[in-house]
Amino acid sequence: MVIKVCVGSSCHLKGSYNVIEAFKEILKKYDVEDLVDLQASFCLGHCAQGVTVQCETPDTLLLHNVSAENAEELFASQVYPLIQK
Ligand code: FES
């Protein structure tokens, strides 16, 4: 799975860098580093609801208002179940 964290200007100001760092830790913690390609992305077109994270599964899952604080909760509830082990 590819996970793209938006680093467009609006999301950048809202803390994209911290979200990427949080996701790195979370992928390690859940032992799925090998199964997920974590990338930075240009503007994903949902600036008002940033930080935006796009997960490319067979369908595209968009996460909005992602922060370092809620990243693990969002990952565990919405993304982890979609990762093919
Ligand atoms: S800057 Fe992130 S969605 Fe536009």
PDB file of C-alpha atoms and ligand atoms in Angstrom:
ATOM      1  CA  MET A   1       0.000   0.000   0.000  1.00  0.00           C
ATOM      2  CA  VAL A   2       1.124   3.519  -0.745  1.00  0.00           C
ATOM      3  CA  ILE A   3       0.405   6.151   1.902  1.00  0.00           C
ATOM      4  CA  LYS A   4       0.836   9.734   0.745  1.00  0.00           C
ATOM      5  CA  VAL A   5       1.049  12.531   3.281  1.00  0.00           C
ATOM      6  CA  CYS A   6       0.303  15.920   1.748  1.00  0.00           C
ATOM      7  CA  VAL A   7       3.124  18.406   2.091  1.00  0.00           C
ATOM      8  CA  GLY A   8       1.421  21.140   0.088  1.00  0.00           C
ATOM      9  CA  SER A   9       1.704  24.599   1.589  1.00  0.00           C
ATOM     10  CA  SER A  10      -1.512  24.484   3.603  1.00  0.00           C
ATOM     11  CA  CYS A  11      -0.898  21.017   5.028  1.00  0.00           C
ATOM     12  CA  HIS A  12       2.738  21.860   5.603  1.00  0.00           C
ATOM     13  CA  LEU A  13       1.658  24.730   7.848  1.00  0.00           C
ATOM     14  CA  LYS A  14      -0.687  22.401   9.703  1.00  0.00           C
ATOM     15  CA  GLY A  15       2.117  19.983  10.536  1.00  0.00           C
ATOM     16  CA  SER A  16       2.725  17.533   7.672  1.00  0.00           C
ATOM     17  CA  TYR A  17       6.252  16.948   8.858  1.00  0.00           C
ATOM     18  CA  ASN A  18       5.043  15.802  12.259  1.00  0.00           C
ATOM     19  CA  VAL A  19       2.443  13.571  10.625  1.00  0.00           C
ATOM     20  CA  ILE A  20       5.116  11.889   8.493  1.00  0.00           C
ATOM     21  CA  GLU A  21       7.284  11.316  11.553  1.00  0.00           C
ATOM     22  CA  ALA A  22       4.285   9.918  13.433  1.00  0.00           C
ATOM     23  CA  PHE A  23       3.462   7.552  10.577  1.00  0.00           C
ATOM     24  CA  LYS A  24       7.052   6.305  10.461  1.00  0.00           C
ATOM     25  CA  GLU A  25       6.811   5.350  14.121  1.00  0.00           C
ATOM     26  CA  ILE A  26       3.383   3.800  13.705  1.00  0.00           C
ATOM     27  CA  LEU A  27       4.465   1.645  10.740  1.00  0.00           C
ATOM     28  CA  LYS A  28       7.351   0.389  12.859  1.00  0.00           C
ATOM     29  CA  LYS A  29       5.141  -0.257  15.862  1.00  0.00           C
ATOM     30  CA  TYR A  30       2.617  -2.259  13.813  1.00  0.00           C
ATOM     31  CA  ASP A  31       5.435  -4.052  11.973  1.00  0.00           C
ATOM     32  CA  VAL A  32       4.181  -3.099   8.518  1.00  0.00           C
ATOM     33  CA  GLU A  33       7.129  -1.032   7.308  1.00  0.00           C
ATOM     34  CA  ASP A  34       7.774  -3.526   4.507  1.00  0.00           C
ATOM     35  CA  LEU A  35       4.176  -3.445   3.348  1.00  0.00           C
ATOM     36  CA  VAL A  36       3.682   0.309   3.178  1.00  0.00           C
ATOM     37  CA  ASP A  37       5.412   2.821   0.967  1.00  0.00           C
ATOM     38  CA  LEU A  38       5.202   6.118   2.866  1.00  0.00           C
ATOM     39  CA  GLN A  39       5.506   9.107   0.565  1.00  0.00           C
ATOM     40  CA  ALA A  40       5.134  12.865   0.624  1.00  0.00           C
ATOM     41  CA  SER A  41       2.717  14.339  -1.875  1.00  0.00           C
ATOM     42  CA  PHE A  42       1.910  17.661  -3.443  1.00  0.00           C
ATOM     43  CA  CYS A  43      -1.471  19.209  -2.657  1.00  0.00           C
ATOM     44  CA  LEU A  44      -4.187  16.563  -2.622  1.00  0.00           C
ATOM     45  CA  GLY A  45      -6.948  19.120  -3.131  1.00  0.00           C
ATOM     46  CA  HIS A  46      -8.503  19.083   0.337  1.00  0.00           C
ATOM     47  CA  CYS A  47      -6.567  21.912   1.924  1.00  0.00           C
ATOM     48  CA  ALA A  48      -9.342  23.071   4.243  1.00  0.00           C
ATOM     49  CA  GLN A  49      -9.347  19.639   5.872  1.00  0.00           C
ATOM     50  CA  GLY A  50      -5.608  19.125   6.106  1.00  0.00           C
ATOM     51  CA  VAL A  51      -3.421  17.541   6.957  1.00  0.00           C
ATOM     52  CA  THR A  52      -4.627  15.217   4.221  1.00  0.00           C
ATOM     53  CA  VAL A  53      -3.385  11.637   3.931  1.00  0.00           C
ATOM     54  CA  GLN A  54      -4.240   9.453   0.939  1.00  0.00           C
ATOM     55  CA  CYS A  55      -4.031   5.695   1.229  1.00  0.00           C
ATOM     56  CA  GLU A  56      -3.940   3.848  -2.068  1.00  0.00           C
ATOM     57  CA  THR A  57      -5.641   0.549  -1.670  1.00  0.00           C
ATOM     58  CA  PRO A  58      -7.809  -0.947  -4.417  1.00  0.00           C
ATOM     59  CA  ASP A  59      -9.982   2.019  -3.464  1.00  0.00           C
ATOM     60  CA  THR A  60      -8.567   5.336  -2.398  1.00  0.00           C
ATOM     61  CA  LEU A  61      -9.019   6.195   1.249  1.00  0.00           C
ATOM     62  CA  LEU A  62      -8.649   9.827   2.253  1.00  0.00           C
ATOM     63  CA  LEU A  63      -7.983  10.840   5.823  1.00  0.00           C
ATOM     64  CA  HIS A  64      -8.612  14.432   6.834  1.00  0.00           C
ATOM     65  CA  ASN A  65      -7.468  16.611   9.713  1.00  0.00           C
ATOM     66  CA  VAL A  66      -4.636  14.232  10.473  1.00  0.00           C
ATOM     67  CA  SER A  67      -2.228  15.299  13.196  1.00  0.00           C
ATOM     68  CA  ALA A  68       0.616  13.668  15.064  1.00  0.00           C
ATOM     69  CA  GLU A  69      -1.839  13.232  17.935  1.00  0.00           C
ATOM     70  CA  ASN A  70      -4.616  11.408  16.084  1.00  0.00           C
ATOM     71  CA  ALA A  71      -2.477   9.597  13.490  1.00  0.00           C
ATOM     72  CA  GLU A  72      -2.295   6.302  15.363  1.00  0.00           C
ATOM     73  CA  GLU A  73      -6.007   6.206  16.101  1.00  0.00           C
ATOM     74  CA  LEU A  74      -6.843   6.873  12.435  1.00  0.00           C
ATOM     75  CA  PHE A  75      -4.268   4.344  11.277  1.00  0.00           C
ATOM     76  CA  ALA A  76      -5.463   1.606  13.598  1.00  0.00           C
ATOM     77  CA  SER A  77      -9.140   2.068  12.833  1.00  0.00           C
ATOM     78  CA  GLN A  78      -9.096   2.811   9.101  1.00  0.00           C
ATOM     79  CA  VAL A  79      -5.808   1.922   7.466  1.00  0.00           C
ATOM     80  CA  TYR A  80      -4.395  -1.106   9.260  1.00  0.00           C
ATOM     81  CA  PRO A  81      -7.398  -3.312   8.432  1.00  0.00           C
ATOM     82  CA  LEU A  82      -6.794  -2.637   4.715  1.00  0.00           C
ATOM     83  CA  ILE A  83      -3.151  -3.685   4.659  1.00  0.00           C
ATOM     84  CA  GLN A  84      -2.730  -7.023   2.946  1.00  0.00           C
ATOM     85  CA  LYS A  85      -0.470  -9.212   5.006  1.00  0.00           C
TER      86      LYS A  85
HETATM   87  S1  FES B   1      -2.100  21.488   0.786  1.00  0.00           S
HETATM   88 FE1  FES B   1      -2.676  19.515   1.516  1.00  0.00          FE
HETATM   89  S2  FES B   1      -4.551  19.148   0.531  1.00  0.00           S
HETATM   90 FE2  FES B   1      -3.894  21.043  -0.301  1.00  0.00          FE
END
